Short mmCIF file of C-alpha atoms in Angstrom, two decimals:
data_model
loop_
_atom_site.label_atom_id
_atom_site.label_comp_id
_atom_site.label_asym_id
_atom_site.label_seq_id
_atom_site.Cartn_x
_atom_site.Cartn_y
_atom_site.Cartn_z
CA UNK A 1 0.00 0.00 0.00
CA UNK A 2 1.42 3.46 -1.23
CA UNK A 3 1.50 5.34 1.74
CA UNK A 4 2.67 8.45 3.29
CA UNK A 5 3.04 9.58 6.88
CA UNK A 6 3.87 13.31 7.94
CA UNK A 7 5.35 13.65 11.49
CA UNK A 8 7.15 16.71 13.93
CA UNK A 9 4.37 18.94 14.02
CA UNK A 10 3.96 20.44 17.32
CA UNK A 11 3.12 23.70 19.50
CA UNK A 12 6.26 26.37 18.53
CA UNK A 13 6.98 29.87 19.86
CA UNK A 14 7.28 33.12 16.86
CA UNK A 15 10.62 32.96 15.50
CA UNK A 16 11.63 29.60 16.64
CA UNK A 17 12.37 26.56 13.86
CA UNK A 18 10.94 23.05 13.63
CA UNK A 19 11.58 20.31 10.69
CA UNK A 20 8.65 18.13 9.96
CA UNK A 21 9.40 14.67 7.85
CA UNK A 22 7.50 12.48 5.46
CA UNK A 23 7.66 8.90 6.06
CA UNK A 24 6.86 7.25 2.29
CA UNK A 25 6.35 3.47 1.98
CA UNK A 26 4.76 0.97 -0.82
CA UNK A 27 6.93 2.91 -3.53
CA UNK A 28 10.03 4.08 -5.21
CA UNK A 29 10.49 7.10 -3.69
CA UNK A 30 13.61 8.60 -5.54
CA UNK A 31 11.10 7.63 -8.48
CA UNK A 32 9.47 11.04 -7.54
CA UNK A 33 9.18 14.35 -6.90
CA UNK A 34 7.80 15.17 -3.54
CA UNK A 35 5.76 18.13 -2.27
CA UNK A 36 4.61 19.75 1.09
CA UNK A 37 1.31 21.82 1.45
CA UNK A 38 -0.42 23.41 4.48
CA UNK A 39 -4.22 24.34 4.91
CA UNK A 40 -5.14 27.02 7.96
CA UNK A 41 -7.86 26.66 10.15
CA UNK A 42 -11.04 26.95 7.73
CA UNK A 43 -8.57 28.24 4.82
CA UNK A 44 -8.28 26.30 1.25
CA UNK A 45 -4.92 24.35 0.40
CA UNK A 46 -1.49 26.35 0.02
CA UNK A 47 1.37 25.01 -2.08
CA UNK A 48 4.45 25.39 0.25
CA UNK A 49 7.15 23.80 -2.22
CA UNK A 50 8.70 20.77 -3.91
CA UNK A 51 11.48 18.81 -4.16
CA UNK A 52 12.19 17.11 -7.71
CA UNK A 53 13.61 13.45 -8.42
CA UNK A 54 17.48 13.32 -8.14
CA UNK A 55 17.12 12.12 -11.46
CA UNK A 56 15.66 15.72 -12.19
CA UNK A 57 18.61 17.32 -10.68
CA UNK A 58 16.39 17.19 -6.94
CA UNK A 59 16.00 21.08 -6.82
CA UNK A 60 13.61 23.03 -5.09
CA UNK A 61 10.63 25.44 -5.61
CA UNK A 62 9.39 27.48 -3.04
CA UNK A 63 5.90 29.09 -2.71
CA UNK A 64 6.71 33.10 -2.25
CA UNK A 65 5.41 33.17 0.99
CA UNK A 66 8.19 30.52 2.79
CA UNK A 67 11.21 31.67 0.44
CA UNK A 68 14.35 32.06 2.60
CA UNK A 69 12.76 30.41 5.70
CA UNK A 70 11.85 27.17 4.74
CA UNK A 71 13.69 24.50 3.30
CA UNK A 72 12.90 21.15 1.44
CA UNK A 73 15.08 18.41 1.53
CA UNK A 74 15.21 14.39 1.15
CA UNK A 75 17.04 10.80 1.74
CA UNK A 76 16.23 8.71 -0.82
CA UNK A 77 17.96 5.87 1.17
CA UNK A 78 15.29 6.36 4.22
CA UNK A 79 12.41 7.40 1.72
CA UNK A 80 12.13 10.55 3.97
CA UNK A 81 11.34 14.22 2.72
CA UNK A 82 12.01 17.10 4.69
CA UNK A 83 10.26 20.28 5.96
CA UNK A 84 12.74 22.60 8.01
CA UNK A 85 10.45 25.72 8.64
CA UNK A 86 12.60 28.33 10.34
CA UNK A 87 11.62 32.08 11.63
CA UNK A 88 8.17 30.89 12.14
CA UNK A 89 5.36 33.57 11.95
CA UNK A 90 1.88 33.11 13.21
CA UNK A 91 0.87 32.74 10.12
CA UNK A 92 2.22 29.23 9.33
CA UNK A 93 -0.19 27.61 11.85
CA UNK A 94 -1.93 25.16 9.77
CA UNK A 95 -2.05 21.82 8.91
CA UNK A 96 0.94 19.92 6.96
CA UNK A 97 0.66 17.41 4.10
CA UNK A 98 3.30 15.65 1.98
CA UNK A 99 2.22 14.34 -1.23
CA UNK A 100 3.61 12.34 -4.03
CA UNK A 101 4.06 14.08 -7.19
CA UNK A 102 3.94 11.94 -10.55
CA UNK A 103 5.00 13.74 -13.38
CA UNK A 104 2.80 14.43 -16.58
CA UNK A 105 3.19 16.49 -19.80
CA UNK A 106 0.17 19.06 -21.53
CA UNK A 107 -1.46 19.84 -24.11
CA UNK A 108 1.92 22.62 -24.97
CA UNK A 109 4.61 19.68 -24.23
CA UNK A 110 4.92 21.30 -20.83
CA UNK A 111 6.20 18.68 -18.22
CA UNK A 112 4.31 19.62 -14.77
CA UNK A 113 3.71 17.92 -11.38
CA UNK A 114 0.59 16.61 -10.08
CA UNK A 115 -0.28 14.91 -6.72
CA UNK A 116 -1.95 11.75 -6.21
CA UNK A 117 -1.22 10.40 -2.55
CA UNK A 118 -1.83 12.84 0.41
CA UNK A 119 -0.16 12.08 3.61
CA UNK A 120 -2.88 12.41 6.49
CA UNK A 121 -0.66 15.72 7.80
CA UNK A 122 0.99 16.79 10.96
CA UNK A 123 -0.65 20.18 12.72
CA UNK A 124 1.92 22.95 13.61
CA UNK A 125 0.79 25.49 15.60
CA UNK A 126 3.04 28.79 16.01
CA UNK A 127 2.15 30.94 18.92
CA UNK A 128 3.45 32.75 22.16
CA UNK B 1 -1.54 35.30 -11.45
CA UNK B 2 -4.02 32.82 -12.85
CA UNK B 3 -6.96 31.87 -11.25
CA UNK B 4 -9.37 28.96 -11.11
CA UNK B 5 -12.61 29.63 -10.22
CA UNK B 6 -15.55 27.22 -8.37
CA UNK B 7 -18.60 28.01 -7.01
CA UNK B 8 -18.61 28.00 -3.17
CA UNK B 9 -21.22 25.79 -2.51
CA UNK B 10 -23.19 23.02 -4.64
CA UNK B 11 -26.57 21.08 -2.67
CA UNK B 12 -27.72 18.13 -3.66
CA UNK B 13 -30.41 15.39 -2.56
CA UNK B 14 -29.24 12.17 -1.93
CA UNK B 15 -29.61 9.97 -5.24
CA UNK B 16 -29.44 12.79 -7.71
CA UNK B 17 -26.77 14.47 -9.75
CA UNK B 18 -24.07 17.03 -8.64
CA UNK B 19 -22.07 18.97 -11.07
CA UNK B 20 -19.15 21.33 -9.83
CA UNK B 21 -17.55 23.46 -12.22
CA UNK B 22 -14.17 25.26 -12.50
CA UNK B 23 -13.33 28.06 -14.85
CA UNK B 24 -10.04 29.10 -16.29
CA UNK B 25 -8.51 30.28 -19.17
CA UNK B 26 -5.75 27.70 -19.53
CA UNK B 27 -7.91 24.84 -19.59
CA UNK B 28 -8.40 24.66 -23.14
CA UNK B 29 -4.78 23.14 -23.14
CA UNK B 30 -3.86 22.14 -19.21
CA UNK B 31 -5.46 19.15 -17.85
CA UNK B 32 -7.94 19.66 -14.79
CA UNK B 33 -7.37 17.53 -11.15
CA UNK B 34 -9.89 16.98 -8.45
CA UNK B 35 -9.79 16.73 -4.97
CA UNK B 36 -12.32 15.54 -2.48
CA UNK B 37 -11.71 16.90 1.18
CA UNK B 38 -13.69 15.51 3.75
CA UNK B 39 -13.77 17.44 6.87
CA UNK B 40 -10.77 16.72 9.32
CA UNK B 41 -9.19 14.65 6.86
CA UNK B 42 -6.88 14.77 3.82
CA UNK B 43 -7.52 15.72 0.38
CA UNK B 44 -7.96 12.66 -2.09
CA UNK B 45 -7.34 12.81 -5.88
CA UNK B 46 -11.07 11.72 -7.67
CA UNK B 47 -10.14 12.65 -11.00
CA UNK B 48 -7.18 13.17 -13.07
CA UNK B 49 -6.28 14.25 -16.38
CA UNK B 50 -9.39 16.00 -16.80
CA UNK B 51 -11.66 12.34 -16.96
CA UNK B 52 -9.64 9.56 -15.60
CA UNK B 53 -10.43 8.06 -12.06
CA UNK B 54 -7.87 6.61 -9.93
CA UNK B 55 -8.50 2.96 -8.52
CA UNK B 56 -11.01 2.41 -5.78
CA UNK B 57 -12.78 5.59 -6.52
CA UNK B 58 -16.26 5.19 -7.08
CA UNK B 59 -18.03 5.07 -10.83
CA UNK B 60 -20.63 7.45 -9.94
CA UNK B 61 -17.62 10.24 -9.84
CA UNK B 62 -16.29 11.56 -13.67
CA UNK B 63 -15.46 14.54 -15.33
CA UNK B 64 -15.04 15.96 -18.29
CA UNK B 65 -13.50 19.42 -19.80
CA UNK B 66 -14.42 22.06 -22.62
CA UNK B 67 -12.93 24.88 -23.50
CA UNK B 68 -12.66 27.11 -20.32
CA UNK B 69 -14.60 24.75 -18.05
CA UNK B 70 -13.86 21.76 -16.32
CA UNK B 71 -16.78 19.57 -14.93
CA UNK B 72 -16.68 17.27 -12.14
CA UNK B 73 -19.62 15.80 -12.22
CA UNK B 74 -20.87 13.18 -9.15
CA UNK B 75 -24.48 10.67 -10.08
CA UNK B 76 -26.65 9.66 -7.91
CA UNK B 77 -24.79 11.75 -5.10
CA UNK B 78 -24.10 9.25 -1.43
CA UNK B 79 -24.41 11.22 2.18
CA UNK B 80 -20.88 10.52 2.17
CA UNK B 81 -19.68 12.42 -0.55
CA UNK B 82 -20.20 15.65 1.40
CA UNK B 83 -17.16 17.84 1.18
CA UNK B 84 -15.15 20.41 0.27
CA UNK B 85 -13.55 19.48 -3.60
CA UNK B 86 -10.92 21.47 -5.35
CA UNK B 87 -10.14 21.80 -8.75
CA UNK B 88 -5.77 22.06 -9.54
CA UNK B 89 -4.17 22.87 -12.82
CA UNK B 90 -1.68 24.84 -14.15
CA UNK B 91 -0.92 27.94 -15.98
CA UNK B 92 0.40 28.81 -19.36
CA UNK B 93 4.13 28.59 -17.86
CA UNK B 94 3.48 25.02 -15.75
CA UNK B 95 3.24 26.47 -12.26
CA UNK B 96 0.15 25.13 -10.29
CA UNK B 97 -2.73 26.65 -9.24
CA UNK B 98 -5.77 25.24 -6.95
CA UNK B 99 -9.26 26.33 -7.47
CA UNK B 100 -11.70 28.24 -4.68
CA UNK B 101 -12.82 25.09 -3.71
CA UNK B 102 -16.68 24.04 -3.36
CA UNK B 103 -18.78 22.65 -0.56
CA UNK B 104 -20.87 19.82 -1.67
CA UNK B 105 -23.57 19.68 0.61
CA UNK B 106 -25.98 16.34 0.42
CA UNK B 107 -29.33 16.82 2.06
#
């Protein structure tokens, strides 16, 4: 069973750092490009960022909003992606999922990322 | 920056048809995702590539896309597909975008 788990979400203080990982099983992981997303309380889904294949070069977007504070990252050998959120605001309380992004290509011959497995997310809550 | 629009809210009675729609002017050549969100839970993909379903999700879910609209379209609607669902696609230069979302309300 493809599956993915989210974990080191917790209570932090404003300006402190916390990593959060993503636990895959029941795939190839370094097969794929992984992604993290957040939702706030009662808020639709944010992109956060993305980390691409190695065999893509494994770079990294980031969502304008996280640029410079957060950081994706991953071990292929432990099937583990990374989330290591620093200078947390207030504003990054939410809810954290992983997901696994297959590739696919359009209609223009662009290649793009899609997600079809969700990890159930970890809650991180950033307050005084 | 490009948008994808849904209508907030779509009721339907148990047993009948729900159709949720998103709008956006790439669609015409970017494929349209779905997303079912139960509340409290994670989001799970319904649809892809504008009309394909993923294994294990039910028939009575399909969609379809023309032009600037994308259709999800759910028949003979169960109690338990109440939720929130969100269309995703991309823009003209590959970067993703999600929809507004809808709340599918069965009553």
């Amino acid at each position: 069973e493809v599956q993915l788990v989210e974990s080191g979400g917790g209570l932090v203080q404003p300006g402190r750092s916390l990593r959060l990982s993503c636990t895959a099983s029941g795939f190839t992981f370094g097969d794929y490009a992984m992604s993290w997303f957040r939702q706030a309380p009662g808020k639709g889904l944010e992109w956060v960022g993305f980390i691409r294949s190695k065999a893509y070069g494994g770079t990294t977007e980031y969502a304008a909003s996280v640029k410079g504070r957060f950081t994706i990252s991953r071990d292929d050998s432990k099937s583990i992606a990374y989330l290591q959120m620093n200078s947390l605001k207030t504003e990054d309380t939410a809810v954290y999922y992983c997901t696994r992004d297959p590739q696919g290509v359009d209609g223009d011959g662009i290649y793009y990322y899609y997600m079809d497995v969700w990890g159930k997310g970890t809650t991180v809550t950033v307050s005084s | 920056s490009y948008e994808l629009t849904q209508p907030p809210s779509v009721s339907v009675s148990p047993g009948q048809t729900a159709r949720i729609t998103c709008s956006g002017d790439a669609l015409p050549k970017k494929y349209a995702y779905w997303y079912q969100q139960k509340s409290g839970q994670a989001p799970v993909l319904v649809i892809y590539e504008d009309s394909k379903r993923p294994s294990g999700i039910p028939e009575r879910f399909s969609g379809s896309s023309s032009g600037t609209m994308a259709t999800l379209t759910i028949s003979g609607a169960q109690v338990e597909d109440e939720a929130d669902y969100y269309c995703y696609s991309t823009d003209s230069s590959g970067n993703q975008v999600f929809g507004t979302g809808t709340k599918v309300t069965v009553l």
